[in-house]
């Protein structure tokens, strides 16, 4: 039986899409993203050559990036997940909720946090303090995307895939009110 695709929340055309009633234009295609992920993986493989780091990926948004990055790592490593939330709709709420904790002993470990995107930096800042309290041997922060125009913190981000303008984006794991995470490309909001 034929499906009625017009009932889906995400409508895809060539370069622009509607996600949950808002318009987005294509910003980064999947091959560009793949090149960026590749670059980060090569750097990590070199920096952590003789170590066994533990990656902590921040859910939900980083699931796709974490999966692609992890497949490109050739070093011995582990991954765990935390679930945080600070966004509703297209803006940060200013408070961070931890919905699932790390559940792993970090003491003496080389820890690398994997974020999909750093905007104000509030989410990563809160997590960073919590993880530091568990006395890892080292703690590095890694993000696929970084919005320098929105960043309101002073801590360093050790690995940045791409710097982007201060616009709301969806796709490649990033959502607009739950929708759009499945898109293989990244789209920017049309104002
Ligand atoms: P921050 O605390 O740095 O302001 O926000 C970090 C979190 O907000 C990210 O992990 C991500 O979940 C969400 N976020 C920030 N900017 C965007 C964006 O442009 N699009 C989407 N979909 N989520 C974003």
mmCIF file of N, CA, C and O in Angstrom, residues 37-120:
data_model
loop_
_atom_site.group_PDB
_atom_site.id
_atom_site.type_symbol
_atom_site.label_atom_id
_atom_site.label_comp_id
_atom_site.label_asym_id
_atom_site.label_seq_id
_atom_site.Cartn_x
_atom_site.Cartn_y
_atom_site.Cartn_z
ATOM 1 N N UNK A 37 34.291 15.073 10.581
ATOM 2 C CA UNK A 37 34.386 13.986 11.571
ATOM 3 C C UNK A 37 35.714 13.240 11.389
ATOM 4 O O UNK A 37 36.396 12.890 12.365
ATOM 5 N N UNK A 38 36.073 13.042 10.137
ATOM 6 C CA UNK A 38 37.333 12.376 9.808
ATOM 7 C C UNK A 38 38.537 13.121 10.410
ATOM 8 O O UNK A 38 39.445 12.511 10.980
ATOM 9 N N UNK A 39 38.524 14.447 10.246
ATOM 10 C CA UNK A 39 39.612 15.281 10.776
ATOM 11 C C UNK A 39 39.730 15.166 12.280
ATOM 12 O O UNK A 39 40.840 15.045 12.828
ATOM 13 N N UNK A 40 38.592 15.180 12.966
ATOM 14 C CA UNK A 40 38.606 15.064 14.433
ATOM 15 C C UNK A 40 39.146 13.689 14.829
ATOM 16 O O UNK A 40 39.985 13.559 15.724
ATOM 17 N N UNK A 41 38.667 12.640 14.138
ATOM 18 C CA UNK A 41 39.082 11.273 14.475
ATOM 19 C C UNK A 41 40.596 11.113 14.318
ATOM 20 O O UNK A 41 41.259 10.512 15.183
ATOM 21 N N UNK A 42 41.135 11.678 13.248
ATOM 22 C CA UNK A 42 42.591 11.563 13.018
ATOM 23 C C UNK A 42 43.360 12.238 14.152
ATOM 24 O O UNK A 42 44.370 11.709 14.639
ATOM 25 N N UNK A 43 42.884 13.382 14.569
ATOM 26 C CA UNK A 43 43.538 14.114 15.658
ATOM 27 C C UNK A 43 43.489 13.313 16.970
ATOM 28 O O UNK A 43 44.494 13.180 17.674
ATOM 29 N N UNK A 44 42.331 12.737 17.269
ATOM 30 C CA UNK A 44 42.176 11.949 18.507
ATOM 31 C C UNK A 44 43.049 10.686 18.430
ATOM 32 O O UNK A 44 43.733 10.332 19.402
ATOM 33 N N UNK A 45 43.040 10.024 17.276
ATOM 34 C CA UNK A 45 43.859 8.812 17.117
ATOM 35 C C UNK A 45 45.332 9.111 17.365
ATOM 36 O O UNK A 45 46.058 8.283 17.910
ATOM 37 N N UNK A 46 45.753 10.306 16.974
ATOM 38 C CA UNK A 46 47.147 10.687 17.176
ATOM 39 C C UNK A 46 47.392 11.129 18.634
ATOM 40 O O UNK A 46 48.336 10.672 19.282
ATOM 41 N N UNK A 47 46.524 11.970 19.170
ATOM 42 C CA UNK A 47 46.729 12.503 20.534
ATOM 43 C C UNK A 47 46.630 11.424 21.617
ATOM 44 O O UNK A 47 47.233 11.551 22.672
ATOM 45 N N UNK A 48 45.803 10.407 21.380
ATOM 46 C CA UNK A 48 45.560 9.379 22.412
ATOM 47 C C UNK A 48 46.134 8.016 22.000
ATOM 48 O O UNK A 48 45.651 6.974 22.453
ATOM 49 N N UNK A 49 47.212 8.055 21.199
ATOM 50 C CA UNK A 49 47.789 6.850 20.591
ATOM 51 C C UNK A 49 48.051 5.725 21.595
ATOM 52 O O UNK A 49 47.682 4.591 21.367
ATOM 53 N N UNK A 50 48.653 6.049 22.734
ATOM 54 C CA UNK A 50 49.013 4.996 23.676
ATOM 55 C C UNK A 50 48.146 5.011 24.924
ATOM 56 O O UNK A 50 48.566 4.545 25.985
ATOM 57 N N UNK A 51 46.948 5.583 24.812
ATOM 58 C CA UNK A 51 46.069 5.667 25.978
ATOM 59 C C UNK A 51 44.753 4.932 25.717
ATOM 60 O O UNK A 51 44.514 4.490 24.592
ATOM 61 N N UNK A 52 43.948 4.805 26.765
ATOM 62 C CA UNK A 52 42.654 4.131 26.612
ATOM 63 C C UNK A 52 41.565 5.077 27.099
ATOM 64 O O UNK A 52 41.013 4.886 28.198
ATOM 65 N N UNK A 53 41.254 6.100 26.315
ATOM 66 C CA UNK A 53 40.310 7.108 26.809
ATOM 67 C C UNK A 53 38.884 6.584 26.936
ATOM 68 O O UNK A 53 38.500 5.615 26.279
ATOM 69 N N UNK A 54 38.140 7.278 27.797
ATOM 70 C CA UNK A 54 36.705 7.020 27.942
ATOM 71 C C UNK A 54 35.966 8.222 27.361
ATOM 72 O O UNK A 54 36.164 9.354 27.824
ATOM 73 N N UNK A 55 35.151 7.985 26.347
ATOM 74 C CA UNK A 55 34.346 9.055 25.763
ATOM 75 C C UNK A 55 33.006 9.114 26.487
ATOM 76 O O UNK A 55 32.425 8.084 26.810
ATOM 77 N N UNK A 56 32.540 10.327 26.731
ATOM 78 C CA UNK A 56 31.204 10.509 27.303
ATOM 79 C C UNK A 56 30.411 11.370 26.328
ATOM 80 O O UNK A 56 30.703 12.556 26.148
ATOM 81 N N UNK A 57 29.459 10.747 25.664
ATOM 82 C CA UNK A 57 28.665 11.467 24.667
ATOM 83 C C UNK A 57 27.406 12.030 25.316
ATOM 84 O O UNK A 57 26.756 11.363 26.122
ATOM 85 N N UNK A 58 27.104 13.275 24.966
ATOM 86 C CA UNK A 58 25.953 13.960 25.566
ATOM 87 C C UNK A 58 24.719 13.743 24.687
ATOM 88 O O UNK A 58 24.662 14.203 23.546
ATOM 89 N N UNK A 59 23.731 13.019 25.253
ATOM 90 C CA UNK A 59 22.474 12.749 24.545
ATOM 91 C C UNK A 59 21.510 13.912 24.721
ATOM 92 O O UNK A 59 21.642 14.640 25.697
ATOM 93 N N UNK A 60 20.521 14.123 23.846
ATOM 94 C CA UNK A 60 20.271 13.257 22.718
ATOM 95 C C UNK A 60 21.104 13.623 21.482
ATOM 96 O O UNK A 60 21.422 12.753 20.667
ATOM 97 N N UNK A 61 21.382 14.910 21.323
ATOM 98 C CA UNK A 61 21.850 15.441 20.043
ATOM 99 C C UNK A 61 23.091 14.798 19.468
ATOM 100 O O UNK A 61 23.261 14.736 18.256
ATOM 101 N N UNK A 62 24.001 14.293 20.333
ATOM 102 C CA UNK A 62 25.295 13.830 19.802
ATOM 103 C C UNK A 62 25.300 12.369 19.364
ATOM 104 O O UNK A 62 26.342 11.849 18.987
ATOM 105 N N UNK A 63 24.128 11.701 19.382
ATOM 106 C CA UNK A 63 24.163 10.250 19.130
ATOM 107 C C UNK A 63 24.713 9.895 17.752
ATOM 108 O O UNK A 63 25.475 8.945 17.591
ATOM 109 N N UNK A 64 24.362 10.689 16.728
ATOM 110 C CA UNK A 64 24.782 10.360 15.366
ATOM 111 C C UNK A 64 26.274 10.676 15.171
ATOM 112 O O UNK A 64 27.029 9.885 14.620
ATOM 113 N N UNK A 65 26.665 11.824 15.663
ATOM 114 C CA UNK A 65 28.064 12.240 15.582
ATOM 115 C C UNK A 65 28.949 11.275 16.368
ATOM 116 O O UNK A 65 29.999 10.820 15.876
ATOM 117 N N UNK A 66 28.529 10.922 17.587
ATOM 118 C CA UNK A 66 29.323 10.025 18.431
ATOM 119 C C UNK A 66 29.506 8.677 17.739
ATOM 120 O O UNK A 66 30.597 8.102 17.744
ATOM 121 N N UNK A 67 28.447 8.198 17.114
ATOM 122 C CA UNK A 67 28.503 6.911 16.430
ATOM 123 C C UNK A 67 29.479 6.974 15.241
ATOM 124 O O UNK A 67 30.340 6.094 15.085
ATOM 125 N N UNK A 68 29.380 8.023 14.424
ATOM 126 C CA UNK A 68 30.274 8.155 13.261
ATOM 127 C C UNK A 68 31.720 8.346 13.700
ATOM 128 O O UNK A 68 32.636 7.759 13.113
ATOM 129 N N UNK A 69 31.922 9.160 14.729
ATOM 130 C CA UNK A 69 33.280 9.405 15.220
ATOM 131 C C UNK A 69 33.889 8.115 15.775
ATOM 132 O O UNK A 69 35.034 7.763 15.468
ATOM 133 N N UNK A 70 33.082 7.404 16.562
ATOM 134 C CA UNK A 70 33.573 6.195 17.234
ATOM 135 C C UNK A 70 34.042 5.145 16.222
ATOM 136 O O UNK A 70 35.041 4.464 16.439
ATOM 137 N N UNK A 71 33.323 5.056 15.088
ATOM 138 C CA UNK A 71 33.691 4.079 14.055
ATOM 139 C C UNK A 71 35.024 4.408 13.400
ATOM 140 O O UNK A 71 35.670 3.549 12.833
ATOM 141 N N UNK A 72 35.421 5.681 13.477
ATOM 142 C CA UNK A 72 36.679 6.104 12.847
ATOM 143 C C UNK A 72 37.861 6.060 13.818
ATOM 144 O O UNK A 72 38.984 6.384 13.433
ATOM 145 N N UNK A 73 37.608 5.685 15.069
ATOM 146 C CA UNK A 73 38.706 5.628 16.041
ATOM 147 C C UNK A 73 39.404 4.285 15.960
ATOM 148 O O UNK A 73 38.754 3.235 15.894
ATOM 149 N N UNK A 74 40.732 4.331 15.976
ATOM 150 C CA UNK A 74 41.514 3.096 15.854
ATOM 151 C C UNK A 74 42.234 2.772 17.159
ATOM 152 O O UNK A 74 42.905 1.752 17.258
ATOM 153 N N UNK A 75 42.104 3.650 18.166
ATOM 154 C CA UNK A 75 42.743 3.426 19.464
ATOM 155 C C UNK A 75 41.829 2.559 20.338
ATOM 156 O O UNK A 75 40.645 2.402 20.028
ATOM 157 N N UNK A 76 42.378 2.022 21.423
ATOM 158 C CA UNK A 76 41.536 1.292 22.387
ATOM 159 C C UNK A 76 40.757 2.319 23.193
ATOM 160 O O UNK A 76 41.369 3.222 23.787
ATOM 161 N N UNK A 77 39.448 2.230 23.194
ATOM 162 C CA UNK A 77 38.662 3.239 23.913
ATOM 163 C C UNK A 77 37.292 2.697 24.304
ATOM 164 O O UNK A 77 36.854 1.673 23.803
ATOM 165 N N UNK A 78 36.650 3.432 25.245
ATOM 166 C CA UNK A 78 35.309 3.075 25.713
ATOM 167 C C UNK A 78 34.391 4.271 25.496
ATOM 168 O O UNK A 78 34.865 5.403 25.387
ATOM 169 N N UNK A 79 33.089 4.000 25.501
ATOM 170 C CA UNK A 79 32.128 5.120 25.418
ATOM 171 C C UNK A 79 30.994 4.904 26.412
ATOM 172 O O UNK A 79 30.598 3.772 26.684
ATOM 173 N N UNK A 80 30.555 6.018 27.015
ATOM 174 C CA UNK A 80 29.395 6.016 27.890
ATOM 175 C C UNK A 80 28.560 7.250 27.535
ATOM 176 O O UNK A 80 29.006 8.082 26.736
ATOM 177 N N UNK A 81 27.366 7.361 28.112
ATOM 178 C CA UNK A 81 26.462 8.450 27.709
ATOM 179 C C UNK A 81 25.876 9.172 28.912
ATOM 180 O O UNK A 81 25.624 8.557 29.949
ATOM 181 N N UNK A 82 25.675 10.467 28.764
ATOM 182 C CA UNK A 82 24.871 11.219 29.738
ATOM 183 C C UNK A 82 23.731 11.853 28.949
ATOM 184 O O UNK A 82 23.874 12.137 27.767
ATOM 185 N N UNK A 83 22.622 12.087 29.645
ATOM 186 C CA UNK A 83 21.506 12.749 28.966
ATOM 187 C C UNK A 83 21.221 14.061 29.675
ATOM 188 O O UNK A 83 20.896 14.073 30.866
ATOM 189 N N UNK A 84 21.387 15.154 28.933
ATOM 190 C CA UNK A 84 21.160 16.489 29.487
ATOM 191 C C UNK A 84 20.140 17.202 28.617
ATOM 192 O O UNK A 84 19.989 16.898 27.448
ATOM 193 N N UNK A 85 19.497 18.199 29.201
ATOM 194 C CA UNK A 85 18.551 18.981 28.413
ATOM 195 C C UNK A 85 18.565 20.437 28.864
ATOM 196 O O UNK A 85 18.452 20.724 30.046
ATOM 197 N N UNK A 86 18.745 21.370 27.902
ATOM 198 C CA UNK A 86 18.671 22.795 28.245
ATOM 199 C C UNK A 86 17.920 23.590 27.183
ATOM 200 O O UNK A 86 17.750 24.780 27.303
ATOM 201 N N UNK A 87 17.471 22.909 26.130
ATOM 202 C CA UNK A 87 16.833 23.601 25.021
ATOM 203 C C UNK A 87 15.354 23.235 24.914
ATOM 204 O O UNK A 87 14.985 22.089 25.047
ATOM 205 N N UNK A 88 14.499 24.241 24.693
ATOM 206 C CA UNK A 88 13.127 23.975 24.258
ATOM 207 C C UNK A 88 12.900 24.815 23.019
ATOM 208 O O UNK A 88 13.262 25.984 23.002
ATOM 209 N N UNK A 89 12.306 24.237 21.994
ATOM 210 C CA UNK A 89 12.079 24.972 20.745
ATOM 211 C C UNK A 89 13.403 25.348 20.118
ATOM 212 O O UNK A 89 14.247 24.503 19.888
ATOM 213 N N UNK A 90 13.620 26.640 19.887
ATOM 214 C CA UNK A 90 14.845 27.064 19.202
ATOM 215 C C UNK A 90 15.750 27.904 20.095
ATOM 216 O O UNK A 90 16.634 28.598 19.631
ATOM 217 N N UNK A 91 15.552 27.875 21.409
ATOM 218 C CA UNK A 91 16.468 28.636 22.279
ATOM 219 C C UNK A 91 16.733 27.928 23.606
ATOM 220 O O UNK A 91 15.935 27.101 24.052
ATOM 221 N N UNK A 92 17.866 28.308 24.225
ATOM 222 C CA UNK A 92 18.281 27.696 25.484
ATOM 223 C C UNK A 92 17.384 28.186 26.618
ATOM 224 O O UNK A 92 17.000 29.352 26.653
ATOM 225 N N UNK A 93 17.043 27.297 27.559
ATOM 226 C CA UNK A 93 16.198 27.699 28.684
ATOM 227 C C UNK A 93 17.027 28.335 29.787
ATOM 228 O O UNK A 93 16.491 28.924 30.717
ATOM 229 N N UNK A 94 18.349 28.185 29.722
ATOM 230 C CA UNK A 94 19.226 28.765 30.742
ATOM 231 C C UNK A 94 19.406 27.869 31.950
ATOM 232 O O UNK A 94 20.166 28.190 32.852
ATOM 233 N N UNK A 95 18.707 26.727 32.024
ATOM 234 C CA UNK A 95 18.970 25.795 33.120
ATOM 235 C C UNK A 95 19.159 24.400 32.538
ATOM 236 O O UNK A 95 18.527 24.040 31.546
ATOM 237 N N UNK A 96 20.060 23.635 33.163
ATOM 238 C CA UNK A 96 20.418 22.327 32.617
ATOM 239 C C UNK A 96 19.871 21.225 33.510
ATOM 240 O O UNK A 96 20.069 21.231 34.710
ATOM 241 N N UNK A 97 19.149 20.298 32.901
ATOM 242 C CA UNK A 97 18.635 19.146 33.645
ATOM 243 C C UNK A 97 19.456 17.922 33.277
ATOM 244 O O UNK A 97 19.694 17.683 32.089
ATOM 245 N N UNK A 98 19.899 17.133 34.293
ATOM 246 C CA UNK A 98 20.577 15.872 33.987
ATOM 247 C C UNK A 98 19.557 14.753 34.106
ATOM 248 O O UNK A 98 19.003 14.521 35.168
ATOM 249 N N UNK A 99 19.289 14.071 32.984
ATOM 250 C CA UNK A 99 18.227 13.068 32.958
ATOM 251 C C UNK A 99 18.781 11.650 33.095
ATOM 252 O O UNK A 99 18.130 10.777 33.609
ATOM 253 N N UNK A 100 20.029 11.433 32.625
ATOM 254 C CA UNK A 100 20.723 10.149 32.836
ATOM 255 C C UNK A 100 22.160 10.492 33.201
ATOM 256 O O UNK A 100 22.802 11.285 32.508
ATOM 257 N N UNK A 101 22.691 9.905 34.274
ATOM 258 C CA UNK A 101 24.056 10.206 34.718
ATOM 259 C C UNK A 101 25.090 9.321 34.028
ATOM 260 O O UNK A 101 24.741 8.416 33.273
ATOM 261 N N UNK A 102 26.366 9.581 34.303
ATOM 262 C CA UNK A 102 27.459 8.863 33.630
ATOM 263 C C UNK A 102 27.485 7.374 34.002
ATOM 264 O O UNK A 102 27.689 6.519 33.144
ATOM 265 N N UNK A 103 27.308 7.061 35.285
ATOM 266 C CA UNK A 103 27.277 5.660 35.721
ATOM 267 C C UNK A 103 28.575 4.921 35.493
ATOM 268 O O UNK A 103 28.573 3.725 35.193
ATOM 269 N N UNK A 104 29.690 5.592 35.568
ATOM 270 C CA UNK A 104 30.991 4.968 35.311
ATOM 271 C C UNK A 104 32.041 5.668 36.178
ATOM 272 O O UNK A 104 31.959 6.882 36.370
ATOM 273 N N UNK A 105 33.007 4.903 36.693
ATOM 274 C CA UNK A 105 34.058 5.501 37.519
ATOM 275 C C UNK A 105 35.071 6.240 36.638
ATOM 276 O O UNK A 105 35.693 5.639 35.773
ATOM 277 N N UNK A 106 35.220 7.529 36.890
ATOM 278 C CA UNK A 106 36.100 8.342 36.041
ATOM 279 C C UNK A 106 37.476 8.555 36.654
ATOM 280 O O UNK A 106 38.371 9.095 35.999
ATOM 281 N N UNK A 107 37.643 8.121 37.896
ATOM 282 C CA UNK A 107 38.890 8.414 38.609
ATOM 283 C C UNK A 107 40.100 7.853 37.848
ATOM 284 O O UNK A 107 40.149 6.678 37.474
ATOM 285 N N UNK A 108 41.061 8.735 37.577
ATOM 286 C CA UNK A 108 42.298 8.318 36.916
ATOM 287 C C UNK A 108 42.168 8.070 35.425
ATOM 288 O O UNK A 108 43.129 7.645 34.785
ATOM 289 N N UNK A 109 40.988 8.306 34.853
ATOM 290 C CA UNK A 109 40.769 8.027 33.424
ATOM 291 C C UNK A 109 41.040 9.259 32.562
ATOM 292 O O UNK A 109 40.907 10.393 33.014
ATOM 293 N N UNK A 110 41.420 9.006 31.313
ATOM 294 C CA UNK A 110 41.488 10.071 30.311
ATOM 295 C C UNK A 110 40.072 10.175 29.747
ATOM 296 O O UNK A 110 39.601 9.240 29.083
ATOM 297 N N UNK A 111 39.400 11.287 30.023
ATOM 298 C CA UNK A 111 37.985 11.429 29.637
ATOM 299 C C UNK A 111 37.836 12.492 28.536
ATOM 300 O O UNK A 111 38.459 13.549 28.601
ATOM 301 N N UNK A 112 37.039 12.171 27.538
ATOM 302 C CA UNK A 112 36.743 13.131 26.460
ATOM 303 C C UNK A 112 35.219 13.228 26.313
ATOM 304 O O UNK A 112 34.554 12.229 26.038
ATOM 305 N N UNK A 113 34.690 14.432 26.509
ATOM 306 C CA UNK A 113 33.245 14.641 26.366
ATOM 307 C C UNK A 113 32.936 14.923 24.897
ATOM 308 O O UNK A 113 33.611 15.728 24.254
ATOM 309 N N UNK A 114 31.923 14.243 24.375
ATOM 310 C CA UNK A 114 31.497 14.474 22.983
ATOM 311 C C UNK A 114 30.174 15.235 22.968
ATOM 312 O O UNK A 114 29.146 14.718 23.419
ATOM 313 N N UNK A 115 30.192 16.458 22.441
ATOM 314 C CA UNK A 115 28.979 17.267 22.258
ATOM 315 C C UNK A 115 28.697 17.411 20.769
ATOM 316 O O UNK A 115 29.622 17.384 19.951
ATOM 317 N N UNK A 116 27.434 17.577 20.425
ATOM 318 C CA UNK A 116 27.068 17.869 19.042
ATOM 319 C C UNK A 116 27.321 19.335 18.718
ATOM 320 O O UNK A 116 27.896 19.677 17.691
ATOM 321 N N UNK A 117 26.898 20.201 19.646
ATOM 322 C CA UNK A 117 27.004 21.640 19.380
ATOM 323 C C UNK A 117 27.154 22.389 20.706
ATOM 324 O O UNK A 117 26.524 22.019 21.699
ATOM 325 N N UNK A 118 28.019 23.385 20.709
ATOM 326 C CA UNK A 118 28.142 24.253 21.886
ATOM 327 C C UNK A 118 27.661 25.636 21.480
ATOM 328 O O UNK A 118 28.157 26.228 20.536
ATOM 329 N N UNK A 119 26.665 26.112 22.227
ATOM 330 C CA UNK A 119 25.991 27.379 21.935
ATOM 331 C C UNK A 119 26.404 28.368 23.035
ATOM 332 O O UNK A 119 27.501 28.922 22.988
ATOM 333 N N UNK A 120 25.631 28.544 24.092
ATOM 334 C CA UNK A 120 26.058 29.423 25.195
ATOM 335 C C UNK A 120 27.205 28.804 25.983
ATOM 336 O O UNK A 120 27.960 29.506 26.650
#
